[in-house]
Backbone as ProteinMPNN parsed JSONL, in Angstrom:
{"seq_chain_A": "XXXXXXXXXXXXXXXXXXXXXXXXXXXXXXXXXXXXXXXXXXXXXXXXXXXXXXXXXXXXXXXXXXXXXXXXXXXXXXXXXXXXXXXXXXXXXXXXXXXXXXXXXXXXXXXXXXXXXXXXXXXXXXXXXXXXXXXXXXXXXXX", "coords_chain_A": {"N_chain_A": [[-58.674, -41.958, -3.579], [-58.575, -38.574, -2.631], [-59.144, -35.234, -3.573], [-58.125, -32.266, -2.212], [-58.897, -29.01, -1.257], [-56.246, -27.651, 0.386], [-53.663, -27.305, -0.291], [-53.113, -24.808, 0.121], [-53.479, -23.885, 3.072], [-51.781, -26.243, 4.27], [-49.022, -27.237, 4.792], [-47.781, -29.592, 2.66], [-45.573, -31.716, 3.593], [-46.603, -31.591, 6.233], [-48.851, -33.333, 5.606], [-47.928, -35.262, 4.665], [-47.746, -39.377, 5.672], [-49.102, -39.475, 7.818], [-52.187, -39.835, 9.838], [-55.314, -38.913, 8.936], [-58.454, -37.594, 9.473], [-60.741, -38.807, 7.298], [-64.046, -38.998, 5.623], [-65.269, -40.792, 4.379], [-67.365, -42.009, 2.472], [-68.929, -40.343, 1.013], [-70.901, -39.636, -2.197], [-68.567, -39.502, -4.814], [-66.751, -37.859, -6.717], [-65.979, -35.13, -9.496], [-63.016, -32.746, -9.258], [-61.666, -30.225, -10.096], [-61.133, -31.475, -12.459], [-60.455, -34.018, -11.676], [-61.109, -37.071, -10.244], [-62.774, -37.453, -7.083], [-63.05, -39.196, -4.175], [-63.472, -38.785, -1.76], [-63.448, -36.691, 1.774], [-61.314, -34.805, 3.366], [-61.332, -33.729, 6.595], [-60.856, -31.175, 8.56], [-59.936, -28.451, 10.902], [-61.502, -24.917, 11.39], [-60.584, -22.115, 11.652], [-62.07, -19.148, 11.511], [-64.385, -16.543, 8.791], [-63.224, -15.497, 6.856], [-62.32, -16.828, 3.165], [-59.463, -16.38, 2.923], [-58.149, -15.35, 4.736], [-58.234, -17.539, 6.44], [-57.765, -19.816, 9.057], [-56.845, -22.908, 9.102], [-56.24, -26.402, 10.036], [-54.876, -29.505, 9.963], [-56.785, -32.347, 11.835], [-55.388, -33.671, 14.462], [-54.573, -37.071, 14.847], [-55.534, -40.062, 17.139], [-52.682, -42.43, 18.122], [-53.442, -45.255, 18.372], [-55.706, -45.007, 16.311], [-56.883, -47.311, 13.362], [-56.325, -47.426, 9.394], [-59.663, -47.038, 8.153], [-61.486, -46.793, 10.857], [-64.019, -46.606, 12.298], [-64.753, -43.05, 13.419], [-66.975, -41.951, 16.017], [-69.895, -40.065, 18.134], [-70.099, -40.452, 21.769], [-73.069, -40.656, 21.414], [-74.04, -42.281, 19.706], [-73.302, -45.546, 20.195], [-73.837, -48.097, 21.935], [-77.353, -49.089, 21.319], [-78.058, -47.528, 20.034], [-76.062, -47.99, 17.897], [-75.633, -47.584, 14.471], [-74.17, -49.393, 11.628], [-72.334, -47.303, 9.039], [-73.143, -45.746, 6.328], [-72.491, -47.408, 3.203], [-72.163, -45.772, 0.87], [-73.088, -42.365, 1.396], [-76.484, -41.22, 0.466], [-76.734, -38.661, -1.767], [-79.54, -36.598, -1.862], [-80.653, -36.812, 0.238], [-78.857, -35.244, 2.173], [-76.533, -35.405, 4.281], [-74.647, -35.395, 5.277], [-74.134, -32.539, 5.067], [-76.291, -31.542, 6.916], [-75.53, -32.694, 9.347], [-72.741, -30.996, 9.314], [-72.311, -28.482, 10.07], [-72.697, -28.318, 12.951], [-70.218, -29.799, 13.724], [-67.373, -29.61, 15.238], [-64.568, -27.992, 17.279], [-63.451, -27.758, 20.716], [-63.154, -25.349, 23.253], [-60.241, -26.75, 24.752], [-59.064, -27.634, 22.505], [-60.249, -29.939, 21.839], [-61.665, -32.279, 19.494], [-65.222, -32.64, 18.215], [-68.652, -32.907, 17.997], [-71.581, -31.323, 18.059], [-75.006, -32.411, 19.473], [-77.949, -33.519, 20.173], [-78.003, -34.226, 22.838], [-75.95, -32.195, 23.637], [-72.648, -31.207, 23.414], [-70.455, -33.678, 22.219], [-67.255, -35.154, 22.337], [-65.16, -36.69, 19.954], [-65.073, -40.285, 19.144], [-63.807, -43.88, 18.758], [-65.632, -46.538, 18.149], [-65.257, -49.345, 20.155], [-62.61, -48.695, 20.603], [-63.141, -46.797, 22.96], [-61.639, -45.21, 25.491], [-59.107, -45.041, 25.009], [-59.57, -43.097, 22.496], [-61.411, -41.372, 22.742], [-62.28, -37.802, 23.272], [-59.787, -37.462, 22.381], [-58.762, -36.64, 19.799], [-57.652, -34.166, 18.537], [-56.836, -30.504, 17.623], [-54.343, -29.019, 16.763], [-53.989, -25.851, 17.636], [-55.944, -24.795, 17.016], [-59.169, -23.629, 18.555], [-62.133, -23.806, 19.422], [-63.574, -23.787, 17.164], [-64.41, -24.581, 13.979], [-65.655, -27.5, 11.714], [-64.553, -28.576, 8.693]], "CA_chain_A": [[-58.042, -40.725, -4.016], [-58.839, -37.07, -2.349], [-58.799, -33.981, -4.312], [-58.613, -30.593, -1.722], [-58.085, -27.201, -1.457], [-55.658, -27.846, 1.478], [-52.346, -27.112, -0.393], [-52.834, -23.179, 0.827], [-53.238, -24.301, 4.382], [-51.429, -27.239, 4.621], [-47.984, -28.02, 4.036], [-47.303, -31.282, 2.067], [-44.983, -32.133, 4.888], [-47.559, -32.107, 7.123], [-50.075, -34.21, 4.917], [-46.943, -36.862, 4.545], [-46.868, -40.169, 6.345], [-50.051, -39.16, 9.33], [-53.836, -40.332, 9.941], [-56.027, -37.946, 9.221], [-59.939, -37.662, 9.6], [-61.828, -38.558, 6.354], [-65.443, -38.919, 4.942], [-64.994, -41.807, 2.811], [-68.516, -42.628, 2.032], [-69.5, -39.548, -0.189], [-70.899, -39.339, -3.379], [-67.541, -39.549, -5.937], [-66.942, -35.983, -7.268], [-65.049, -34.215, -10.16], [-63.074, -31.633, -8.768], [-60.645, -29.92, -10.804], [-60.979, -32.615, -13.725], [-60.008, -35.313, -11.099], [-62.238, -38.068, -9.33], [-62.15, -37.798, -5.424], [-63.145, -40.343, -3.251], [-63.714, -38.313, 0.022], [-62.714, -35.55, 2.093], [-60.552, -34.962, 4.873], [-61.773, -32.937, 7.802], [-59.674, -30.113, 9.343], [-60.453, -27.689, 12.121], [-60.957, -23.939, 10.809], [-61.321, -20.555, 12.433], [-62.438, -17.45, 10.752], [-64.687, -16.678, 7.786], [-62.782, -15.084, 5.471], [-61.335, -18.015, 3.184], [-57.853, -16.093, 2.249], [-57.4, -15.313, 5.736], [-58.946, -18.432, 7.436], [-56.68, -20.529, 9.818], [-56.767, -24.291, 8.748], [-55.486, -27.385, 10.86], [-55.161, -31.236, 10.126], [-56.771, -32.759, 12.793], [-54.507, -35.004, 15.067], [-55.792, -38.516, 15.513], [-54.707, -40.835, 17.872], [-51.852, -43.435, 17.662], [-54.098, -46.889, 18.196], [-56.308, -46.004, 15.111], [-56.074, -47.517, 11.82], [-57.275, -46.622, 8.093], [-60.609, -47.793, 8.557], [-61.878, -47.174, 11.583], [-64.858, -45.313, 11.915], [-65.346, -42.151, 14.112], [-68.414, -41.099, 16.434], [-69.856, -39.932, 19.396], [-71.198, -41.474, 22.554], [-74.761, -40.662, 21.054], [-73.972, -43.55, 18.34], [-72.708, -46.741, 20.681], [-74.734, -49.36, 21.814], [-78.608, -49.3, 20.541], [-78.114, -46.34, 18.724], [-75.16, -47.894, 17.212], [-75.488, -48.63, 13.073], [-72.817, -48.803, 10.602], [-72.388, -46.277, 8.138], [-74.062, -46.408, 5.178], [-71.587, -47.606, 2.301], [-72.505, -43.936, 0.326], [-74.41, -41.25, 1.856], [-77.472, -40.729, -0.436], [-76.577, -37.194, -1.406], [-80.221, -36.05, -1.796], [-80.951, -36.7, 2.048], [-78.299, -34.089, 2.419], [-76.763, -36.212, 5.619], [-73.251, -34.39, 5.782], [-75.086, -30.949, 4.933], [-76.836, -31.76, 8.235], [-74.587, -32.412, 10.563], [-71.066, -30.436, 9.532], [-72.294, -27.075, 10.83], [-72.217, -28.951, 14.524], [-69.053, -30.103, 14.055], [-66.158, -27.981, 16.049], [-63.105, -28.106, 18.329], [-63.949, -26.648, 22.109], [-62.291, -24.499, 24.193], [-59.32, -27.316, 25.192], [-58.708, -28.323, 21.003], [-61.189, -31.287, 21.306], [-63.378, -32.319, 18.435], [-66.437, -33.099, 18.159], [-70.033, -32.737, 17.315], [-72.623, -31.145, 18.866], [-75.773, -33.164, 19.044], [-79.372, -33.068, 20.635], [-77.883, -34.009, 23.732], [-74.547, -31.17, 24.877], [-71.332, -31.387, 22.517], [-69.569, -34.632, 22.476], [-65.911, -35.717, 21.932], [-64.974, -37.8, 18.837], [-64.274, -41.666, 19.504], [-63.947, -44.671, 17.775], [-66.228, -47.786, 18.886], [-64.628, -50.396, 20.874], [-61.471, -48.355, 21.358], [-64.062, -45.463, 23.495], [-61.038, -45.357, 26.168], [-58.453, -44.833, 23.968], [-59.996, -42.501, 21.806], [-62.373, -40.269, 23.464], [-61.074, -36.638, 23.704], [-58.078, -37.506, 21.465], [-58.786, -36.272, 18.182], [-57.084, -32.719, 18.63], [-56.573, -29.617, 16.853], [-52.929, -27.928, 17.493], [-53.856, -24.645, 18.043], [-57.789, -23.893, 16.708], [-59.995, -23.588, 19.953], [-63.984, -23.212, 19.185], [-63.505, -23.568, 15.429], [-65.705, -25.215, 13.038], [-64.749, -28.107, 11.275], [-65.137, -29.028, 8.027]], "C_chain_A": [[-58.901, -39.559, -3.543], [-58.435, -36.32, -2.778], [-59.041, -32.969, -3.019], [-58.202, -29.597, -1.978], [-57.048, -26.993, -0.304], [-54.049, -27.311, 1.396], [-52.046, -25.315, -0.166], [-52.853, -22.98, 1.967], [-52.195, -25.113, 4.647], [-50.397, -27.472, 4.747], [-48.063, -29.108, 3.65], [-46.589, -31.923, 3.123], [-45.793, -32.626, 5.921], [-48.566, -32.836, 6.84], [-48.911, -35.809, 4.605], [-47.139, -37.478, 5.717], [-48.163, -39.848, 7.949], [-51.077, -39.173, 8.925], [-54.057, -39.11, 9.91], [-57.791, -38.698, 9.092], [-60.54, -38.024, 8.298], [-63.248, -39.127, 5.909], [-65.367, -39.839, 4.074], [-66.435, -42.352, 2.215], [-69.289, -41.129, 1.447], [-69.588, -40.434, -1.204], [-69.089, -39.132, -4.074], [-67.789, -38.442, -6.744], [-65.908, -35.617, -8.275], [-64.258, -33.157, -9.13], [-61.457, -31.645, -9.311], [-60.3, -30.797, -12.224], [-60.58, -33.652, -12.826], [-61.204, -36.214, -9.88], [-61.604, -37.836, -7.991], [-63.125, -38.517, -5.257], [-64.142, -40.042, -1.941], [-63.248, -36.907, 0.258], [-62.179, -35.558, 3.112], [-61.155, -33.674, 5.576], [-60.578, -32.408, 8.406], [-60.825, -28.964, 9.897], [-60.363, -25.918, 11.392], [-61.177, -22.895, 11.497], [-61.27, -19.455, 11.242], [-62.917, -17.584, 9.262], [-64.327, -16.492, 6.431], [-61.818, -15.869, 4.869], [-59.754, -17.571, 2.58], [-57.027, -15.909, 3.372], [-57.524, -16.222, 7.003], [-57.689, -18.97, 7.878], [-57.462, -22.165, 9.601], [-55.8, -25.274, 9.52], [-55.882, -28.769, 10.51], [-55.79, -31.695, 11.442], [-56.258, -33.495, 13.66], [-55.52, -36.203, 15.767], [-54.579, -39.592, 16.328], [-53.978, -42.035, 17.219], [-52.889, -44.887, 17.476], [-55.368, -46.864, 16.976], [-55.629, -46.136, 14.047], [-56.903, -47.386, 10.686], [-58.53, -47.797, 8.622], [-61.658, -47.961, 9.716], [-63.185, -46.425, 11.705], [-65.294, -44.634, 13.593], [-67.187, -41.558, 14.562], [-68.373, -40.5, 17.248], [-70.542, -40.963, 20.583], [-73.099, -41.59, 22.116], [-74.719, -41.932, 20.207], [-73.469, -44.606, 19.098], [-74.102, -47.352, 21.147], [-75.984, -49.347, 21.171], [-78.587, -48.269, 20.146], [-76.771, -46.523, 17.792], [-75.633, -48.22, 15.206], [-74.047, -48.422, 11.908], [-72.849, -48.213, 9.467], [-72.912, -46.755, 6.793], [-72.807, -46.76, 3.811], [-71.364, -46.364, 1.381], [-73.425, -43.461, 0.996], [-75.129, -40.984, 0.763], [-77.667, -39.309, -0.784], [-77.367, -36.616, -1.661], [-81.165, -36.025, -0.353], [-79.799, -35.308, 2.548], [-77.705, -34.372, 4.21], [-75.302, -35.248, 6.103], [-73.817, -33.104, 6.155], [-75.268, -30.974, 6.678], [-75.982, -31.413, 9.302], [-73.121, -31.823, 10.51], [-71.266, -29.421, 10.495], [-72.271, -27.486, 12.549], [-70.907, -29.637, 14.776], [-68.078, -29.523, 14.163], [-65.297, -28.475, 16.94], [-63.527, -27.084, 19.514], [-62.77, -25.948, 22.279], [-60.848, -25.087, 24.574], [-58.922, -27.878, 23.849], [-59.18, -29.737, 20.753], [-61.73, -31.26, 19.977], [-63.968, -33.151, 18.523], [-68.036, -32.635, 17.543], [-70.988, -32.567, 18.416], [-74.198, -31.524, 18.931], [-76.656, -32.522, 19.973], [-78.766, -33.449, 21.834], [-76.577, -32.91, 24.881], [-73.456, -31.81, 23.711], [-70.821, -32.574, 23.083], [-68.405, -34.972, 22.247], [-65.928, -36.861, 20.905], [-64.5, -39.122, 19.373], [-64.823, -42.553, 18.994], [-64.459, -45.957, 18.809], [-65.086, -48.599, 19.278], [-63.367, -49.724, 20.882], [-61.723, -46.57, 22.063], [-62.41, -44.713, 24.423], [-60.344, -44.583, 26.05], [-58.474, -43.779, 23.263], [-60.38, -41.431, 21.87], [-61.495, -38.784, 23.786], [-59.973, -36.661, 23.107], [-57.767, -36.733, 20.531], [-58.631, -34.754, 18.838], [-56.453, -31.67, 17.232], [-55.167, -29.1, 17.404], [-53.119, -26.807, 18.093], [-55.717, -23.659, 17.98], [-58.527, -24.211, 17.818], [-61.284, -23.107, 19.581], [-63.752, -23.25, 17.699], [-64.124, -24.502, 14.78], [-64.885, -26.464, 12.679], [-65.538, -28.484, 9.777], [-64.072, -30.05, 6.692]], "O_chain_A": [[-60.021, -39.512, -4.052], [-57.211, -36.246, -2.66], [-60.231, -32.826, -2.739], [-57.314, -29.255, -2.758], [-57.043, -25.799, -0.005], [-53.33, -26.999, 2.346], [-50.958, -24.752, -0.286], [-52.313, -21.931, 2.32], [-51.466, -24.583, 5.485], [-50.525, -28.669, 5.003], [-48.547, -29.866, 4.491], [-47.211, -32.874, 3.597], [-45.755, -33.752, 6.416], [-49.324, -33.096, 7.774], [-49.197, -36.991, 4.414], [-46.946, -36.872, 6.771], [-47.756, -40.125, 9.077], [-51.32, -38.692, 7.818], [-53.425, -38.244, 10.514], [-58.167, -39.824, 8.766], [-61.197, -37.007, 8.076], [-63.098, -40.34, 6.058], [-65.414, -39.543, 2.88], [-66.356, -43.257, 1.385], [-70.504, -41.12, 1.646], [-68.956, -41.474, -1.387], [-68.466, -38.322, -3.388], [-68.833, -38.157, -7.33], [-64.768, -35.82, -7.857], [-64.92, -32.744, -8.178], [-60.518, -32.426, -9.16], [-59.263, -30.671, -12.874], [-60.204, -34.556, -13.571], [-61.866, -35.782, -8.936], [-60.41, -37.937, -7.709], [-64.061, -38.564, -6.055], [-65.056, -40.653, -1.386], [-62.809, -36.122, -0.583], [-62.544, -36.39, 3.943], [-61.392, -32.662, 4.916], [-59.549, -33.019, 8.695], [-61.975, -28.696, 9.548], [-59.286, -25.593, 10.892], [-62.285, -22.872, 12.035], [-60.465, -19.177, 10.353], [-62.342, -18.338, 8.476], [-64.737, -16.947, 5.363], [-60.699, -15.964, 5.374], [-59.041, -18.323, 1.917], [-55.81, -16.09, 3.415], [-57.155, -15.964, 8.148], [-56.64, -18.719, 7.285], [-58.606, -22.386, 9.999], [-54.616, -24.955, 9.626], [-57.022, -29.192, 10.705], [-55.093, -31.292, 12.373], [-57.003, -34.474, 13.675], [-56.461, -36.308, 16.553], [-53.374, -39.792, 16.179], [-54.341, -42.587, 16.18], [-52.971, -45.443, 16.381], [-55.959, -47.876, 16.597], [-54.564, -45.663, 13.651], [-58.115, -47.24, 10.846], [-58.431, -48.883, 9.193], [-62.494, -48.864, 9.742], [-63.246, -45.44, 10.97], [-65.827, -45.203, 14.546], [-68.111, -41.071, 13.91], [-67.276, -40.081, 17.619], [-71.268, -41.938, 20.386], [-73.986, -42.37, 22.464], [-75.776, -42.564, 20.219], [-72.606, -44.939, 18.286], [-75.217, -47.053, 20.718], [-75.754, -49.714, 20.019], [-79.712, -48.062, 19.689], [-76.354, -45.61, 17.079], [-75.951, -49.38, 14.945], [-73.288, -47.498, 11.617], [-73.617, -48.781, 8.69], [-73.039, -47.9, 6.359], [-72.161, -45.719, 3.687], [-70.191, -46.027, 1.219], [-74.499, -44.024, 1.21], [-74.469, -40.44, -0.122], [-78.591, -38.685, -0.262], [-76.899, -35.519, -1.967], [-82.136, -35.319, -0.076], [-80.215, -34.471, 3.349], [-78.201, -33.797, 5.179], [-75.133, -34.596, 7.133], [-73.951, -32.675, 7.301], [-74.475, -30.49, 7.486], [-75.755, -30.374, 9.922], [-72.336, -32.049, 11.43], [-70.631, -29.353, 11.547], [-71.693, -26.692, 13.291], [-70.558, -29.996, 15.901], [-67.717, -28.811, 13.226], [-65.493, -29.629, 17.322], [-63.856, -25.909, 19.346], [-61.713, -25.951, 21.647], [-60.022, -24.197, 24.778], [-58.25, -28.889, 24.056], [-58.789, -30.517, 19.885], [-62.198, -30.249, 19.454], [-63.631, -34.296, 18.825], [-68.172, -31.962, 16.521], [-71.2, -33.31, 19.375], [-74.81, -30.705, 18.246], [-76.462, -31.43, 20.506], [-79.123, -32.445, 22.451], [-76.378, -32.853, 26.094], [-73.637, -32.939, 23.255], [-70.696, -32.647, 24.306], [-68.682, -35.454, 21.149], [-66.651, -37.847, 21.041], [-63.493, -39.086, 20.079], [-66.01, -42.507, 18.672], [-63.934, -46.295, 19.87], [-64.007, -48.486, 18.698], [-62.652, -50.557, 21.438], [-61.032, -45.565, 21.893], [-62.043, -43.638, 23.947], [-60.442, -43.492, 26.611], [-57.373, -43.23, 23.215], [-59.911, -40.488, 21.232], [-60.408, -38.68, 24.355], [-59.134, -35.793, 23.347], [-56.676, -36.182, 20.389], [-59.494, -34.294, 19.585], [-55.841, -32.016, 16.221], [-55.076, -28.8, 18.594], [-52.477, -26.608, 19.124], [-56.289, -22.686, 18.47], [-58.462, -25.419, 18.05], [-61.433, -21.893, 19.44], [-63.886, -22.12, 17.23], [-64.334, -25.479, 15.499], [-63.742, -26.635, 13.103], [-66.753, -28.648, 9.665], [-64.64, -30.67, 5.793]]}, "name": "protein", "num_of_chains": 1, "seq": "XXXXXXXXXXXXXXXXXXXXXXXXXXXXXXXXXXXXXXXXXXXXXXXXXXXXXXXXXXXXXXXXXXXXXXXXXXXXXXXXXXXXXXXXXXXXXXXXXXXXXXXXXXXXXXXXXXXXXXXXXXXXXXXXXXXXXXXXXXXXXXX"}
């Protein structure tokens, strides 16, 4: 179960029935009197949050719940698998959201110690790579 603030961006329509991006290995949170689970990731431009622009991220057709998103920095000997909860006094999301963004062509990805990378899911790199798209946000944060 995910609690967001998404229903002022979002339509419901557009949250029916389509993969989206989420964080499932948080800490378990109140929010609003209700337990969430996770969070879903969407693409945002602009700071001001009444007039920010918000986007689901589009994920490709071949994944499925479950799969887990990286970059090429994380595949072979730098591959490990996620930790079952992030330890939320390492502060591991904290870390790395502010590098995570949509380029110039509505990619996303994460910008790491080696040059911004494209999102893709192990063993379907191919497939994947460059997929995960924003509709319309270009250079926009993600969170």
């Amino acid at each position: 179960q995910i609690i967001s603030g998404l229903v002022k961006h979002v339509p419901i329509e557009k949250m029916r029935n389509r993969k989206v991006i989420v964080v499932a290995n948080l800490k378990p949170a109140k929010l609003v009197g209700i337990m969430s689970e996770g969070m879903v990731l969407c693409a945002k431009f602009g700071a001001d949050k009444d007039t920010q622009k918000v986007e689901l991220i589009n994920v490709p057709d071949v994944c499925v719940p479950g799969d887990v998103i990286t970059t090429e920095d994380f595949l072979n000997e730098n591959w490990s698998e996620p930790d079952g909860q992030m330890n939320p006094k390492k502060k591991i999301f904290e870390k790395i959201q502010p590098d995570l963004a949509t380029d110039g062509n509505l990619v996303a990805g994460w910008k790491g110690e080696n040059g911004w990378k494209p999102f893709l899911v192990k063993g379907k790199e191919a497939e994947t790579k460059g997929k995960f798209v924003s509709d319309t946000i270009k250079n926009g944060g993600i969170s």
